[in-house]
Amino acid sequence: MRRYEEDVDVAVVGAGPAGSVAAEAAARRGAQVVLIERKREVGTPVQCGGFLPEVSELEALLPRSEIPGSLADIPERYILARTRLQRIYSPSGDAKEFSVRGRVIDRRSFDRHLVWKAARAGAEVLVGTRADLGGGSLRLSGFSSGEVEAGAIIAADGPSSAIARGAGLADRRVAGVCLEYEMAGLDIDPDVVEMYFGTRSAPGGYAWIIPLGEDVANVGVGTIPARIRGRRLGDLLDSFIADHRIAKEKLRGGKVTAVMRGLVPAGGMPPAIQRDKVLLAGDAAGMVMATSGGGIPLAMVGGDIAGEVAARYISGNGSLAEYEGRIAKAMGRELENSVRIREVVEKMISSDLLMDGLFAILSPDQMKATMRGQIPRALERAHEMMAKR
Ligand SMILES: Cc1cc2nc3c(=O)[nH]c(=O)nc-3n(C[C@H](O)[C@H](O)[C@H](O)COP(=O)(O)OP(=O)(O)OC[C@H]3O[C@@H](n4cnc5c(N)ncnc54)[C@H](O)[C@@H]3O)c2cc1C
């Protein structure tokens, strides 16, 4: 065990995409940074599908954001597959597809690549170490122990953020639960990401197939806990693989080579993401598109802004209060819309008939806009109809 008793400019808790990008952004601007991660090895175990839209798609997804370099330029060695299309299946098995150029990354190595970048920029990294907030400072336990006093604290500690709770910033927002298998030996379309709706396999949510290669994919199911009514997530995923009329043909005989489970914030950001010297970033701040569960791009955009705001504050050139405005501009509207869309869809998702109806009225382009959190008129009309029921 090592003692770590330091006063630092910026302490970042959590070395996922949000935390490593934040630490790099602050360190590059000359701040003295410590990045604290409770896992012994950054990136392991993985809890992710690894799907990331290409830069042009990200620019359309977040038109008012600056895309950080680490998100735009991902070295080829971390990209397992490239996708061209997204295909969505209705409960009755109709398919609609639209073009989405994407990269499927090896999250394990990608997270390590990001933490290496933070370390190269000068951040101190403490692995195997948990941080908790008490009396304005961070208490460390695990591989490193001690206390850290920081000018600014960036909480990038994921969806169950202890730092957000300690700072009084957490609220009880909706979170999805996800279970995913990495599977090999499949008969999939290696350049198509698929989503499947239907109450049998994914009540209140959807199932997915994200290709990792010619015959390898992440196959998962995600939903809101209240919707599964006593059924086990594992049973839902197993039934999707074995019984789904369309998916079973692609997944038959596949072998499970990894199991991943995790929470995904689905209720948008809490009312405040900054208080005193604490800034929340990534999943800790609810920065996840509620329509798709995609959080990596927003975590990296949010982390980059958090690191920059913290470093500017430390050097006397800005205030931490700027953070909320910067985030609102970069992703506020898109996040709010995605939550609104999820709420509309959630009213229909418990009925396969209603979902089939919604599916029938949305064109592939409108579906794409919906996934991006841009509310198409057809969905608004459906919402108005639902409100009158
Ligand atoms: C099954 C599943 C599939 C997903 N698939 C996709 C996908 O395909 N594409 C996509 O964009 N998003 C996906 N997501 C969401 C995505 O994984 C997250 O949005 C993203 O990881 C958020 O990054 P983050 O840095 O905010 O948090 P995390 O990646 O969760 O990192 C938080 C880090 O903080 C550490 N930590 C937590 N508490 C403490 C503490 N007290 N002290 C020290 N360290 C701590 C954790 O160990 C962790 O390393 C998926 C999520 C799940 C669960």
Coordinates of C-alpha atoms in Angstrom, one line a residue, residues 2-383:
R2 CA 1.2 3.5 -0.8
R3 CA 0.5 6.8 1.1
Y4 CA -0.6 9.6 -1.1
E5 CA -1.1 12.9 0.8
E6 CA -1.0 15.8 -1.7
D7 CA -2.5 19.1 -2.4
V8 CA -3.3 19.2 -6.2
D9 CA -4.9 21.6 -8.5
V10 CA -7.4 19.1 -10.0
A11 CA -8.4 15.7 -8.8
V12 CA -10.3 13.5 -11.3
V13 CA -12.2 10.4 -9.9
G14 CA -12.7 7.6 -12.4
A15 CA -10.5 6.7 -15.4
G16 CA -13.3 5.9 -17.9
P17 CA -13.5 8.0 -21.1
A18 CA -14.8 11.1 -19.2
G19 CA -12.1 11.0 -16.5
S20 CA -9.1 10.3 -18.7
V21 CA -10.1 13.0 -21.2
A22 CA -10.7 15.5 -18.4
A23 CA -7.4 14.7 -16.7
E24 CA -5.5 15.1 -20.1
A25 CA -7.3 18.4 -20.8
A26 CA -6.5 19.8 -17.4
A27 CA -2.9 18.6 -17.4
R28 CA -2.2 19.9 -20.9
R29 CA -3.2 23.3 -19.7
G30 CA -0.5 23.1 -16.9
A31 CA -2.7 22.0 -14.0
Q32 CA -1.2 19.6 -11.4
V33 CA -3.6 16.6 -11.8
V34 CA -4.3 13.3 -10.1
L35 CA -6.5 10.7 -11.7
I36 CA -7.9 8.1 -9.3
E37 CA -9.3 4.8 -10.5
R38 CA -10.6 2.0 -8.3
K39 CA -10.0 -0.7 -10.9
R40 CA -6.5 -2.2 -10.7
E41 CA -6.3 -2.2 -14.5
V42 CA -8.0 0.6 -16.4
G43 CA -10.6 -0.7 -18.8
T44 CA -11.1 -4.1 -17.2
P45 CA -13.7 -5.4 -16.9
V46 CA -15.4 -3.9 -19.9
Q47 CA -19.1 -2.8 -19.5
C48 CA -19.9 -1.6 -23.0
G49 CA -20.9 -2.4 -26.5
G50 CA -18.1 -0.3 -28.0
F51 CA -20.2 1.4 -30.7
L52 CA -19.1 4.9 -31.6
P53 CA -20.4 7.0 -34.5
E54 CA -17.9 8.3 -37.0
V55 CA -16.9 12.0 -36.8
S56 CA -19.4 13.3 -39.4
E57 CA -22.2 11.5 -37.5
L58 CA -21.0 13.0 -34.2
E59 CA -20.9 16.5 -35.7
A60 CA -24.6 16.0 -36.6
L61 CA -25.4 14.4 -33.2
L62 CA -23.8 17.3 -31.3
P63 CA -23.8 20.3 -33.7
R64 CA -22.8 22.8 -31.0
S65 CA -20.0 20.7 -29.5
E66 CA -16.3 20.7 -30.2
I67 CA -15.3 17.1 -30.8
P68 CA -12.2 16.3 -28.8
G69 CA -9.2 15.0 -30.7
S70 CA -9.2 11.7 -28.8
L71 CA -12.7 11.1 -30.1
A72 CA -12.1 12.2 -33.6
D73 CA -8.8 10.5 -34.2
I74 CA -8.9 7.0 -32.9
P75 CA -5.9 4.9 -33.9
E76 CA -6.9 2.0 -36.2
R77 CA -5.5 -0.6 -33.7
Y78 CA -8.4 0.2 -31.3
I79 CA -11.1 -0.2 -34.0
L80 CA -12.4 -3.8 -34.3
A81 CA -15.1 -3.1 -36.9
R82 CA -16.6 -0.4 -39.0
T83 CA -20.4 -0.2 -39.5
R84 CA -22.3 1.3 -42.4
L85 CA -26.0 0.8 -41.4
Q86 CA -28.3 0.7 -38.5
R87 CA -31.2 -1.7 -38.8
I88 CA -34.2 -1.5 -36.5
Y89 CA -36.7 -4.4 -36.1
S90 CA -40.3 -3.8 -34.9
P91 CA -41.9 -6.3 -32.6
S92 CA -43.6 -8.0 -35.5
G93 CA -40.3 -8.3 -37.3
D94 CA -40.4 -5.6 -39.9
A95 CA -37.0 -4.0 -40.6
K96 CA -36.1 -0.4 -41.4
E97 CA -32.5 0.7 -41.9
F98 CA -30.6 3.9 -42.3
S99 CA -27.0 4.8 -42.9
V100 CA -24.9 5.3 -39.7
R101 CA -21.1 5.2 -40.2
G102 CA -19.7 3.9 -37.0
R103 CA -16.6 2.4 -35.4
V104 CA -16.7 -0.4 -32.9
I105 CA -13.9 0.0 -30.5
D106 CA -12.0 -2.4 -28.3
R107 CA -13.1 -0.6 -25.1
R108 CA -10.5 -2.4 -22.9
S109 CA -7.6 -1.1 -24.9
F110 CA -9.3 2.2 -25.8
D111 CA -9.7 3.2 -22.1
R112 CA -6.0 2.3 -21.5
H113 CA -5.0 4.4 -24.5
L114 CA -6.9 7.3 -23.0
V115 CA -5.3 6.9 -19.6
W116 CA -1.9 6.7 -21.2
K117 CA -2.6 10.0 -22.9
A118 CA -3.6 11.6 -19.6
A119 CA -0.4 10.2 -18.0
R120 CA 1.8 11.5 -20.9
A121 CA 0.2 14.9 -20.5
G122 CA 1.5 14.9 -16.9
A123 CA -1.4 13.5 -14.8
E124 CA -0.5 11.4 -11.8
V125 CA -2.5 8.1 -12.0
L126 CA -3.5 6.1 -8.9
V127 CA -5.0 2.7 -9.8
G128 CA -6.6 0.2 -7.5
T129 CA -7.7 3.1 -5.4
R130 CA -11.2 4.2 -4.4
A131 CA -12.0 7.9 -3.7
D132 CA -14.8 9.2 -1.5
L133 CA -15.7 12.8 -0.8
G134 CA -15.7 13.9 2.8
G135 CA -15.5 17.4 4.2
G136 CA -14.5 18.9 0.8
S137 CA -11.5 16.5 0.4
L138 CA -11.0 13.1 -1.1
R139 CA -10.3 10.1 1.1
L140 CA -8.4 7.4 -0.7
S141 CA -8.5 3.7 0.1
G142 CA -7.1 0.6 -1.6
F143 CA -3.7 0.4 -3.3
S144 CA -3.1 4.1 -2.4
S145 CA -4.4 5.5 0.8
G146 CA -4.5 9.0 2.2
E147 CA -6.2 12.3 1.6
V148 CA -6.2 14.6 -1.4
E149 CA -7.0 18.3 -1.2
A150 CA -7.9 19.7 -4.6
G151 CA -8.7 23.1 -6.0
A152 CA -11.3 21.4 -8.3
I153 CA -12.7 17.8 -8.3
I154 CA -14.1 16.2 -11.4
A155 CA -16.4 13.4 -10.6
A156 CA -16.2 11.0 -13.6
D157 CA -17.0 7.9 -11.5
G158 CA -19.8 6.5 -13.6
P159 CA -23.5 6.0 -13.2
S160 CA -23.5 5.3 -9.5
S161 CA -21.2 8.2 -8.7
A162 CA -20.3 8.3 -5.0
I163 CA -18.7 11.7 -5.5
A164 CA -22.0 13.1 -6.9
R165 CA -23.8 11.7 -3.8
G166 CA -21.1 13.1 -1.5
A167 CA -21.5 16.6 -3.1
G168 CA -25.3 16.5 -2.9
L169 CA -25.6 16.5 -6.7
A170 CA -27.0 13.1 -7.3
D171 CA -30.7 12.6 -7.8
R172 CA -32.8 9.6 -8.4
R173 CA -32.9 9.7 -12.2
V174 CA -34.0 6.7 -14.3
A175 CA -31.3 4.2 -15.1
G176 CA -31.4 1.4 -17.5
V177 CA -30.0 -2.1 -16.7
C178 CA -28.1 -3.9 -19.4
L179 CA -26.7 -7.4 -19.9
E180 CA -24.5 -8.2 -22.8
Y181 CA -22.6 -11.2 -24.1
E182 CA -19.6 -11.1 -26.4
M183 CA -20.3 -14.0 -28.8
A184 CA -18.3 -15.8 -31.4
G185 CA -19.3 -18.1 -34.3
L186 CA -22.3 -16.0 -35.5
D187 CA -23.8 -15.5 -38.9
I188 CA -24.2 -11.7 -38.7
D189 CA -24.0 -8.8 -41.1
P190 CA -20.6 -7.5 -40.0
D191 CA -21.2 -3.9 -41.0
V192 CA -24.7 -3.5 -39.5
V193 CA -25.7 -2.5 -36.0
E194 CA -29.1 -4.0 -35.1
M195 CA -31.8 -3.1 -32.6
Y196 CA -34.8 -5.3 -31.8
F197 CA -37.9 -4.1 -30.1
G198 CA -40.6 -6.3 -28.6
T199 CA -42.0 -7.2 -25.2
R200 CA -41.0 -10.8 -25.3
S201 CA -37.2 -10.3 -25.4
A202 CA -36.9 -6.7 -24.3
P203 CA -39.9 -5.4 -22.4
G204 CA -39.5 -1.6 -21.9
G205 CA -36.2 -1.6 -23.9
Y206 CA -34.5 -3.2 -26.8
A207 CA -32.0 -5.9 -27.7
W208 CA -29.0 -5.3 -29.9
I209 CA -26.3 -6.9 -32.0
I210 CA -23.1 -4.9 -32.4
P211 CA -20.6 -6.5 -34.7
L212 CA -17.0 -6.8 -33.5
G213 CA -15.8 -8.7 -36.6
E214 CA -17.0 -11.1 -39.3
D215 CA -18.6 -13.6 -36.9
V216 CA -18.2 -11.9 -33.5
A217 CA -20.6 -9.5 -31.8
N218 CA -21.8 -7.9 -28.6
V219 CA -25.3 -9.2 -28.1
G220 CA -27.3 -7.5 -25.4
V221 CA -30.5 -6.4 -23.9
G222 CA -31.3 -3.3 -21.9
T223 CA -34.4 -2.1 -20.2
I224 CA -35.8 -0.1 -17.3
P225 CA -35.9 -2.3 -14.1
A226 CA -39.6 -1.4 -13.4
R227 CA -40.6 -2.9 -16.8
I228 CA -39.2 -6.4 -16.5
R229 CA -41.6 -7.3 -13.7
G230 CA -39.8 -10.1 -11.9
R231 CA -38.2 -11.6 -15.0
R232 CA -34.4 -12.0 -15.0
L233 CA -32.3 -10.0 -17.5
G234 CA -30.3 -13.2 -18.2
D235 CA -33.5 -15.1 -19.1
L236 CA -34.5 -12.2 -21.4
L237 CA -31.2 -12.3 -23.2
D238 CA -31.1 -16.1 -23.4
S239 CA -34.6 -16.1 -24.9
F240 CA -33.7 -13.4 -27.4
I241 CA -30.8 -15.5 -28.6
A242 CA -32.6 -18.8 -28.7
D243 CA -36.2 -17.8 -29.6
H244 CA -36.3 -14.4 -31.5
R245 CA -37.7 -15.3 -34.9
I246 CA -35.1 -13.3 -36.8
A247 CA -32.2 -13.0 -34.4
K248 CA -31.9 -16.7 -33.6
E249 CA -31.0 -17.5 -37.2
K250 CA -28.0 -15.1 -36.8
L251 CA -27.0 -16.2 -33.3
R252 CA -27.5 -20.0 -33.5
G253 CA -24.5 -22.0 -32.4
G254 CA -22.7 -18.9 -31.1
K255 CA -20.4 -19.3 -28.1
V256 CA -20.4 -16.7 -25.2
T257 CA -16.9 -15.5 -24.7
A258 CA -17.6 -12.7 -22.2
V259 CA -20.4 -11.4 -20.0
M260 CA -20.9 -7.7 -19.3
R261 CA -23.5 -6.1 -17.1
G262 CA -24.0 -2.5 -16.1
L263 CA -26.2 0.6 -15.5
V264 CA -26.9 3.2 -18.1
P265 CA -28.4 6.6 -17.1
A266 CA -31.6 7.2 -19.1
G267 CA -33.0 10.3 -17.4
G268 CA -30.7 13.0 -18.6
M269 CA -28.6 15.3 -16.4
P270 CA -29.5 16.1 -12.7
P271 CA -30.7 19.7 -12.0
A272 CA -27.1 20.7 -11.1
I273 CA -23.8 19.3 -12.3
Q274 CA -21.5 21.7 -10.5
R275 CA -21.5 22.7 -6.8
D276 CA -18.7 24.4 -5.0
K277 CA -15.5 22.8 -6.4
V278 CA -17.1 19.6 -7.8
L279 CA -18.0 19.1 -11.5
L280 CA -19.8 16.0 -12.7
A281 CA -18.9 14.5 -16.1
G282 CA -19.9 11.5 -18.2
D283 CA -22.3 9.0 -16.8
A284 CA -21.9 10.6 -13.3
A285 CA -23.7 13.6 -14.9
G286 CA -26.3 11.6 -16.8
M287 CA -24.6 12.5 -20.1
V288 CA -26.0 9.6 -22.1
M289 CA -28.4 9.7 -25.1
A290 CA -31.6 8.2 -23.6
T291 CA -32.7 7.0 -27.0
S292 CA -29.7 4.7 -27.6
G293 CA -27.8 4.4 -24.4
G294 CA -24.8 5.7 -26.1
G295 CA -22.6 7.6 -23.6
I296 CA -19.0 7.4 -24.8
P297 CA -19.0 10.5 -27.1
L298 CA -20.9 12.6 -24.6
A299 CA -18.6 11.5 -21.7
M300 CA -15.5 12.5 -23.8
V301 CA -17.0 15.9 -24.8
G302 CA -18.1 16.5 -21.2
G303 CA -14.8 15.4 -19.8
D304 CA -12.9 17.7 -22.2
I305 CA -14.9 20.7 -21.1
A306 CA -14.7 19.8 -17.4
G307 CA -10.8 19.5 -17.7
E308 CA -10.6 22.8 -19.5
V309 CA -12.9 24.7 -17.1
A310 CA -11.1 23.3 -14.1
A311 CA -7.6 24.3 -15.5
R312 CA -8.8 27.8 -16.4
Y313 CA -10.2 28.3 -12.9
I314 CA -7.0 27.1 -11.3
S315 CA -4.9 29.5 -13.4
G316 CA -7.2 32.4 -12.3
N317 CA -8.8 32.8 -15.8
G318 CA -12.3 31.6 -15.2
S319 CA -14.9 30.3 -12.8
L320 CA -16.2 26.8 -12.2
A321 CA -19.7 28.2 -12.6
E322 CA -19.1 28.5 -16.3
Y323 CA -19.2 24.7 -16.6
E324 CA -23.0 24.3 -16.6
G325 CA -23.4 26.8 -19.4
R326 CA -20.7 25.3 -21.5
I327 CA -22.3 21.8 -21.1
A328 CA -25.8 23.1 -21.8
K329 CA -24.6 24.6 -25.1
A330 CA -22.6 21.5 -26.1
M331 CA -25.3 18.9 -25.4
G332 CA -28.2 20.2 -23.3
R333 CA -30.8 20.4 -26.0
E334 CA -29.9 16.9 -27.5
L335 CA -30.0 15.3 -24.1
E336 CA -33.3 16.9 -23.1
N337 CA -34.8 15.8 -26.4
S338 CA -33.5 12.3 -26.1
V339 CA -35.1 12.0 -22.7
R340 CA -38.4 13.4 -24.1
I341 CA -38.3 10.9 -26.9
R342 CA -37.6 8.0 -24.5
E343 CA -40.6 9.1 -22.4
V344 CA -42.9 9.1 -25.4
V345 CA -41.6 5.7 -26.6
E346 CA -41.8 4.3 -23.1
K347 CA -45.6 4.9 -23.2
M348 CA -45.9 2.8 -26.3
I349 CA -43.2 0.2 -25.6
S350 CA -45.3 -1.9 -23.3
S351 CA -47.6 -2.7 -26.2
D352 CA -46.2 -4.5 -29.3
L353 CA -49.2 -3.2 -31.2
L354 CA -48.5 0.5 -30.4
M355 CA -44.8 0.0 -31.2
D356 CA -45.6 -1.6 -34.5
G357 CA -47.9 1.5 -35.2
L358 CA -45.1 3.9 -34.3
F359 CA -42.7 1.9 -36.4
A360 CA -45.0 2.1 -39.4
I361 CA -45.4 5.9 -39.4
L362 CA -41.7 6.7 -39.0
S363 CA -39.6 6.8 -42.1
P364 CA -36.0 5.6 -41.9
D365 CA -34.8 9.2 -41.9
Q366 CA -37.2 10.1 -39.1
M367 CA -35.9 7.1 -37.1
K368 CA -32.4 8.3 -37.5
A369 CA -33.4 11.8 -36.3
T370 CA -35.1 10.2 -33.4
M371 CA -32.1 8.2 -32.4
R372 CA -30.0 11.4 -32.5
G373 CA -32.4 13.2 -30.2
Q374 CA -33.9 15.4 -32.9
I375 CA -37.6 15.0 -32.5
P376 CA -39.3 14.5 -35.9
R377 CA -42.8 15.8 -36.3
A378 CA -44.3 12.3 -36.7
L379 CA -43.1 11.4 -33.2
E380 CA -44.5 14.6 -31.8
R381 CA -47.9 13.8 -33.4
A382 CA -47.8 10.3 -31.8
H383 CA -47.0 12.0 -28.5

